[in-house]
mmCIF file of C-alpha atoms in Angstrom:
data_model
loop_
_atom_site.group_PDB
_atom_site.id
_atom_site.type_symbol
_atom_site.label_atom_id
_atom_site.label_comp_id
_atom_site.label_asym_id
_atom_site.label_seq_id
_atom_site.Cartn_x
_atom_site.Cartn_y
_atom_site.Cartn_z
ATOM 1 C CA MET A 536 11.809 -9.417 -7.678
ATOM 2 C CA ARG A 537 9.842 -12.284 -9.257
ATOM 3 C CA TRP A 538 6.646 -11.373 -11.061
ATOM 4 C CA ARG A 539 3.496 -13.347 -10.420
ATOM 5 C CA TYR A 540 1.083 -13.870 -13.330
ATOM 6 C CA PRO A 541 -2.073 -15.478 -11.911
ATOM 7 C CA THR A 542 -5.167 -16.343 -13.888
ATOM 8 C CA PRO A 543 -8.294 -14.623 -12.579
ATOM 9 C CA ALA A 544 -9.359 -17.937 -11.025
ATOM 10 C CA LEU A 545 -6.071 -18.280 -9.183
ATOM 11 C CA ALA A 546 -6.259 -14.714 -7.991
ATOM 12 C CA GLN A 547 -9.637 -15.461 -6.416
ATOM 13 C CA THR A 548 -8.580 -18.812 -4.967
ATOM 14 C CA HIS A 549 -5.493 -17.325 -3.346
ATOM 15 C CA PRO A 550 -6.467 -13.756 -2.360
ATOM 16 C CA ASN A 551 -3.437 -13.343 -0.108
ATOM 17 C CA ALA A 552 -0.838 -14.421 -2.657
ATOM 18 C CA ALA A 553 0.087 -10.811 -3.502
ATOM 19 C CA ALA A 554 1.346 -10.376 0.053
ATOM 20 C CA GLU A 555 4.241 -12.761 -0.509
ATOM 21 C CA PRO A 556 7.425 -10.689 -0.152
ATOM 22 C CA ALA A 557 9.273 -12.211 -3.107
ATOM 23 C CA GLU A 558 6.423 -12.120 -5.617
ATOM 24 C CA ARG A 559 3.816 -9.555 -6.667
ATOM 25 C CA LEU A 560 1.801 -8.500 -9.667
ATOM 26 C CA MET A 561 3.582 -6.418 -12.263
ATOM 27 C CA ARG A 562 2.100 -2.915 -12.523
ATOM 28 C CA ILE A 563 2.053 -1.219 -15.913
ATOM 29 C CA LEU A 564 0.993 2.361 -16.566
ATOM 30 C CA MET A 565 -0.550 3.125 -19.970
ATOM 31 C CA VAL A 566 -0.626 6.788 -21.033
ATOM 32 C CA LEU A 567 -3.140 8.013 -23.624
ATOM 33 C CA THR A 568 -3.622 11.365 -25.319
ATOM 34 C CA SER A 569 -6.431 13.823 -24.540
ATOM 35 C CA HIS A 570 -5.946 15.764 -27.788
ATOM 36 C CA ASP A 571 -8.721 15.398 -30.372
ATOM 37 C CA THR A 572 -8.038 18.009 -33.074
ATOM 38 C CA LEU A 573 -6.048 17.101 -36.180
ATOM 39 C CA GLY A 574 -4.163 20.344 -36.717
ATOM 40 C CA ASN A 575 -6.123 22.825 -38.807
ATOM 41 C CA THR A 576 -7.870 20.194 -40.940
ATOM 42 C CA GLY A 577 -11.191 20.358 -39.118
ATOM 43 C CA HIS A 578 -10.994 16.601 -38.552
ATOM 44 C CA LYS A 579 -10.802 14.683 -35.299
ATOM 45 C CA THR A 580 -7.869 12.660 -33.998
ATOM 46 C CA GLY A 581 -6.909 11.013 -30.713
ATOM 47 C CA PHE A 582 -5.299 7.699 -29.854
ATOM 48 C CA TRP A 583 -5.255 4.769 -32.264
ATOM 49 C CA LEU A 584 -7.588 2.102 -30.913
ATOM 50 C CA GLU A 585 -5.508 -0.932 -31.926
ATOM 51 C CA GLU A 586 -2.453 0.569 -30.263
ATOM 52 C CA PHE A 587 -4.303 0.622 -26.957
ATOM 53 C CA ALA A 588 -6.521 -2.470 -27.232
ATOM 54 C CA SER A 589 -3.882 -4.952 -28.334
ATOM 55 C CA PRO A 590 -1.271 -4.046 -25.674
ATOM 56 C CA TYR A 591 -4.017 -3.825 -23.049
ATOM 57 C CA TYR A 592 -4.895 -7.473 -23.627
ATOM 58 C CA VAL A 593 -1.268 -8.561 -23.950
ATOM 59 C CA PHE A 594 -0.806 -7.164 -20.450
ATOM 60 C CA THR A 595 -4.075 -8.155 -18.777
ATOM 61 C CA ASP A 596 -4.080 -11.657 -20.261
ATOM 62 C CA ALA A 597 -0.676 -12.105 -18.635
ATOM 63 C CA GLY A 598 -2.157 -11.190 -15.263
ATOM 64 C CA VAL A 599 -0.541 -7.751 -15.177
ATOM 65 C CA SER A 600 -2.144 -4.874 -13.272
ATOM 66 C CA VAL A 601 -2.871 -2.055 -15.756
ATOM 67 C CA THR A 602 -3.642 1.562 -14.891
ATOM 68 C CA VAL A 603 -4.654 3.973 -17.675
ATOM 69 C CA VAL A 604 -4.128 7.740 -17.525
ATOM 70 C CA SER A 605 -4.496 10.746 -19.814
ATOM 71 C CA PRO A 606 -3.701 14.456 -19.381
ATOM 72 C CA LYS A 607 -7.333 15.442 -18.770
ATOM 73 C CA GLY A 608 -8.545 12.174 -17.254
ATOM 74 C CA GLY A 609 -11.880 10.627 -18.114
ATOM 75 C CA GLN A 610 -12.656 9.333 -21.603
ATOM 76 C CA PRO A 611 -9.768 9.999 -24.008
ATOM 77 C CA PRO A 612 -10.606 10.576 -27.682
ATOM 78 C CA ILE A 613 -10.401 7.648 -30.086
ATOM 79 C CA ASP A 614 -9.231 8.572 -33.571
ATOM 80 C CA PRO A 615 -12.319 7.870 -35.715
ATOM 81 C CA LYS A 616 -10.192 6.442 -38.512
ATOM 82 C CA SER A 617 -8.790 3.819 -36.162
ATOM 83 C CA ASP A 618 -12.278 2.405 -35.634
ATOM 84 C CA ASP A 619 -13.175 1.972 -39.292
ATOM 85 C CA PRO A 620 -15.700 -0.911 -39.563
ATOM 86 C CA ASN A 621 -13.725 -2.299 -42.502
ATOM 87 C CA SER A 622 -10.442 -2.620 -40.620
ATOM 88 C CA GLN A 623 -11.334 -4.097 -37.239
ATOM 89 C CA THR A 624 -8.710 -6.212 -35.495
ATOM 90 C CA GLU A 625 -9.406 -9.058 -33.093
ATOM 91 C CA ALA A 626 -8.298 -6.905 -30.159
ATOM 92 C CA GLN A 627 -10.609 -4.042 -31.168
ATOM 93 C CA THR A 628 -13.603 -6.346 -31.523
ATOM 94 C CA ARG A 629 -12.860 -7.909 -28.151
ATOM 95 C CA PHE A 630 -12.387 -4.522 -26.525
ATOM 96 C CA LYS A 631 -15.690 -3.089 -27.705
ATOM 97 C CA ALA A 632 -17.530 -6.073 -26.216
ATOM 98 C CA ASP A 633 -15.611 -5.873 -22.927
ATOM 99 C CA ARG A 634 -17.641 -3.818 -20.433
ATOM 100 C CA LYS A 635 -14.842 -3.789 -17.863
ATOM 101 C CA ALA A 636 -12.273 -2.535 -20.378
ATOM 102 C CA LEU A 637 -14.674 0.104 -21.688
ATOM 103 C CA GLU A 638 -15.184 1.318 -18.127
ATOM 104 C CA VAL A 639 -11.416 1.540 -17.602
ATOM 105 C CA LEU A 640 -11.095 3.654 -20.734
ATOM 106 C CA ALA A 641 -14.012 5.911 -19.818
ATOM 107 C CA ASN A 642 -12.485 6.659 -16.422
ATOM 108 C CA THR A 643 -8.787 7.232 -17.004
ATOM 109 C CA LEU A 644 -6.945 8.936 -14.179
ATOM 110 C CA ARG A 645 -5.312 12.303 -14.679
ATOM 111 C CA LEU A 646 -1.706 12.060 -15.796
ATOM 112 C CA ASP A 647 -0.561 14.501 -13.128
ATOM 113 C CA SER A 648 -2.058 12.319 -10.382
ATOM 114 C CA VAL A 649 0.314 9.356 -10.787
ATOM 115 C CA SER A 650 3.953 8.715 -9.953
ATOM 116 C CA ALA A 651 6.542 6.406 -11.491
ATOM 117 C CA GLU A 652 7.205 5.086 -7.992
ATOM 118 C CA ASP A 653 3.888 3.225 -8.066
ATOM 119 C CA PHE A 654 4.540 1.302 -11.309
ATOM 120 C CA ASP A 655 7.132 -1.002 -12.827
ATOM 121 C CA THR A 656 7.061 0.312 -16.383
ATOM 122 C CA VAL A 657 5.146 2.626 -18.723
ATOM 123 C CA PHE A 658 3.639 2.116 -22.178
ATOM 124 C CA TYR A 659 2.558 4.893 -24.554
ATOM 125 C CA PRO A 660 0.100 3.993 -27.363
ATOM 126 C CA GLY A 661 0.158 6.274 -30.371
ATOM 127 C CA GLY A 662 -2.251 7.913 -32.730
ATOM 128 C CA HIS A 663 -1.643 11.471 -33.900
ATOM 129 C CA GLY A 664 -2.988 13.040 -30.709
ATOM 130 C CA PRO A 665 0.159 12.499 -28.573
ATOM 131 C CA MET A 666 2.180 14.655 -30.973
ATOM 132 C CA TRP A 667 0.239 17.716 -29.824
ATOM 133 C CA ASP A 668 -0.252 17.167 -26.108
ATOM 134 C CA LEU A 669 1.937 14.427 -24.605
ATOM 135 C CA ALA A 670 5.027 15.434 -26.590
ATOM 136 C CA GLU A 671 4.929 18.837 -24.892
ATOM 137 C CA ASP A 672 3.334 17.916 -21.552
ATOM 138 C CA PRO A 673 5.729 18.632 -18.639
ATOM 139 C CA HIS A 674 4.068 15.961 -16.493
ATOM 140 C CA SER A 675 4.590 13.350 -19.202
ATOM 141 C CA ILE A 676 8.194 14.396 -19.749
ATOM 142 C CA LYS A 677 8.962 14.244 -16.034
ATOM 143 C CA LEU A 678 7.145 10.922 -15.682
ATOM 144 C CA ILE A 679 9.192 9.253 -18.418
ATOM 145 C CA GLU A 680 12.398 10.638 -16.954
ATOM 146 C CA SER A 681 11.408 9.303 -13.531
ATOM 147 C CA PHE A 682 10.764 5.825 -14.902
ATOM 148 C CA TYR A 683 13.978 5.714 -16.891
ATOM 149 C CA ASP A 684 16.220 7.297 -14.255
ATOM 150 C CA SER A 685 15.004 4.759 -11.691
ATOM 151 C CA GLY A 686 15.983 1.841 -13.913
ATOM 152 C CA LYS A 687 12.509 1.069 -15.270
ATOM 153 C CA PRO A 688 11.765 0.384 -18.957
ATOM 154 C CA VAL A 689 9.860 2.811 -21.167
ATOM 155 C CA ALA A 690 7.878 1.689 -24.234
ATOM 156 C CA ALA A 691 6.080 3.589 -27.001
ATOM 157 C CA VAL A 692 4.574 2.629 -30.349
ATOM 158 C CA CYS A 693 3.851 4.338 -33.685
ATOM 159 C CA HIS A 694 3.571 8.129 -33.170
ATOM 160 C CA ALA A 695 4.132 7.799 -29.430
ATOM 161 C CA PRO A 696 7.940 7.680 -29.685
ATOM 162 C CA GLY A 697 7.471 11.358 -30.518
ATOM 163 C CA VAL A 698 6.639 11.954 -26.840
ATOM 164 C CA LEU A 699 10.335 11.349 -26.144
ATOM 165 C CA ARG A 700 11.406 14.517 -27.978
ATOM 166 C CA HIS A 701 11.996 16.587 -24.811
ATOM 167 C CA VAL A 702 12.878 13.719 -22.475
ATOM 168 C CA LYS A 703 16.433 13.783 -21.123
ATOM 169 C CA HIS A 704 18.673 11.262 -19.405
ATOM 170 C CA LYS A 705 21.873 12.505 -17.811
ATOM 171 C CA GLY A 706 21.456 15.813 -19.625
ATOM 172 C CA GLU A 707 21.128 14.295 -23.104
ATOM 173 C CA PRO A 708 18.093 13.312 -25.200
ATOM 174 C CA ILE A 709 16.941 9.905 -24.015
ATOM 175 C CA VAL A 710 17.092 8.552 -27.577
ATOM 176 C CA LYS A 711 20.605 9.808 -28.316
ATOM 177 C CA GLY A 712 22.834 6.949 -29.422
ATOM 178 C CA LYS A 713 20.013 4.409 -29.064
ATOM 179 C CA ARG A 714 18.336 2.275 -31.680
ATOM 180 C CA VAL A 715 14.763 3.514 -31.992
ATOM 181 C CA ALA A 716 11.718 3.040 -34.207
ATOM 182 C CA GLY A 717 8.562 5.054 -34.825
ATOM 183 C CA PHE A 718 6.109 6.056 -37.547
ATOM 184 C CA THR A 719 8.092 6.538 -40.745
ATOM 185 C CA ASN A 720 8.083 9.550 -43.037
ATOM 186 C CA THR A 721 6.759 7.371 -45.856
ATOM 187 C CA GLU A 722 3.911 6.067 -43.707
ATOM 188 C CA GLU A 723 2.998 9.657 -42.802
ATOM 189 C CA ALA A 724 3.083 10.547 -46.486
ATOM 190 C CA GLU A 725 0.763 7.636 -47.289
ATOM 191 C CA VAL A 726 -1.868 8.974 -44.888
ATOM 192 C CA GLN A 727 -1.314 12.468 -46.357
ATOM 193 C CA LEU A 728 -0.533 14.172 -43.070
ATOM 194 C CA THR A 729 3.089 15.176 -43.615
ATOM 195 C CA ASP A 730 2.174 18.860 -43.686
ATOM 196 C CA VAL A 731 -0.386 18.611 -40.872
ATOM 197 C CA VAL A 732 1.522 17.055 -37.977
ATOM 198 C CA PRO A 733 3.664 19.358 -35.789
ATOM 199 C CA PHE A 734 6.750 17.250 -36.556
ATOM 200 C CA LEU A 735 7.685 14.003 -38.269
ATOM 201 C CA VAL A 736 8.528 11.215 -35.825
ATOM 202 C CA GLU A 737 11.285 9.755 -37.988
ATOM 203 C CA ASP A 738 12.965 13.122 -38.556
ATOM 204 C CA GLU A 739 12.700 14.067 -34.890
ATOM 205 C CA LEU A 740 14.227 10.836 -33.608
ATOM 206 C CA LYS A 741 17.119 11.286 -36.048
ATOM 207 C CA ARG A 742 17.549 14.945 -35.089
ATOM 208 C CA LEU A 743 17.867 13.967 -31.446
ATOM 209 C CA GLY A 744 20.695 11.568 -32.241
ATOM 210 C CA GLY A 745 18.745 8.330 -32.283
ATOM 211 C CA SER A 746 19.839 5.469 -34.527
ATOM 212 C CA TYR A 747 16.562 5.241 -36.376
ATOM 213 C CA GLN A 748 15.508 1.759 -37.520
ATOM 214 C CA LYS A 749 12.581 0.778 -39.736
ATOM 215 C CA THR A 750 11.074 -1.897 -41.929
ATOM 216 C CA ASP A 751 8.641 -1.693 -44.844
ATOM 217 C CA ASN A 752 5.530 0.417 -44.358
ATOM 218 C CA TRP A 753 2.817 -1.085 -42.147
ATOM 219 C CA TYR A 754 4.779 -4.223 -41.202
ATOM 220 C CA PRO A 755 5.282 -5.102 -37.513
ATOM 221 C CA PHE A 756 8.619 -3.882 -36.178
ATOM 222 C CA ALA A 757 9.918 -3.121 -32.697
ATOM 223 C CA VAL A 758 13.353 -2.212 -31.379
ATOM 224 C CA VAL A 759 14.876 -2.746 -27.956
ATOM 225 C CA ASP A 760 17.894 -0.779 -26.788
ATOM 226 C CA GLY A 761 18.549 -1.292 -23.120
ATOM 227 C CA ARG A 762 15.412 -0.183 -21.277
ATOM 228 C CA LEU A 763 13.897 1.679 -24.241
ATOM 229 C CA ILE A 764 11.392 -0.133 -26.474
ATOM 230 C CA THR A 765 9.849 1.504 -29.536
ATOM 231 C CA GLY A 766 7.539 0.216 -32.270
ATOM 232 C CA GLN A 767 6.998 1.511 -35.783
ATOM 233 C CA ASN A 768 3.271 1.547 -36.554
ATOM 234 C CA PRO A 769 -0.174 0.209 -35.528
ATOM 235 C CA SER A 770 0.789 -3.271 -36.739
ATOM 236 C CA SER A 771 3.633 -3.176 -34.221
ATOM 237 C CA SER A 772 1.355 -2.771 -31.196
ATOM 238 C CA THR A 773 1.299 -6.415 -30.165
ATOM 239 C CA ILE A 774 4.992 -7.102 -30.692
ATOM 240 C CA THR A 775 5.970 -3.927 -28.820
ATOM 241 C CA ALA A 776 3.843 -4.928 -25.822
ATOM 242 C CA GLU A 777 5.114 -8.510 -25.914
ATOM 243 C CA THR A 778 8.683 -7.261 -26.112
ATOM 244 C CA LEU A 779 8.114 -5.095 -23.044
ATOM 245 C CA LEU A 780 6.789 -8.070 -21.063
ATOM 246 C CA LYS A 781 9.748 -10.170 -22.155
ATOM 247 C CA LEU A 782 12.162 -7.465 -21.024
ATOM 248 C CA MET A 783 10.396 -7.083 -17.696
ATOM 249 C CA LYS A 784 10.689 -10.813 -17.043
ATOM 250 C CA SER A 785 14.396 -10.712 -17.882
ATOM 251 C CA LEU A 786 14.922 -7.892 -15.388
ATOM 252 C CA ALA A 787 13.040 -9.637 -12.569
#
């Protein structure tokens, strides 16, 4: 299969191009959390805005078809700390001025309404929210297994590699024996949530038999092992998404 990456203008000029048997648009599923409570702290959480916005534009700017889902559907919660006015990224600024993207986010489909059969790969943005809902969600677990077992790549960044904790491949943890990255224990300590989160991503990936890799706190870092791509922190959002696209092109 060869992927086609048209510009919007080309897509309009050639409306029938997608019907060509040897070429079609790549279809990526993005899965966001619906969980908005930060343990027993009384504070709000959710998904980390940069970890959604940056990959979203990496994908859509490449002409990829993106579908966004969450366990409850509708508007998923944005972690308030990820939208701090003093730490806006280019992708966040662009996203908040993008009416179409805002509409996509406000109307996510329900996670249990989609199937891996309808997409080419899946990407999980992080934030602390996924550690409570997606990590334990049977639909999410089954979805990841369906993607991976059918030969399709799976990608996750920051806290989202934690959603792999119950995912199996051939009866073993999907991360067992694989090089993986995710939010480090020292990064969690820096944000003072070590004793709040239900588990530490680094410790969990190691416990499951993953070969945990990391770089210095807050620096971009992503790891590829076969069809599994994982990124360390919010700064790794872009490189993780770009790495997924590169892998998809190599598999075409």
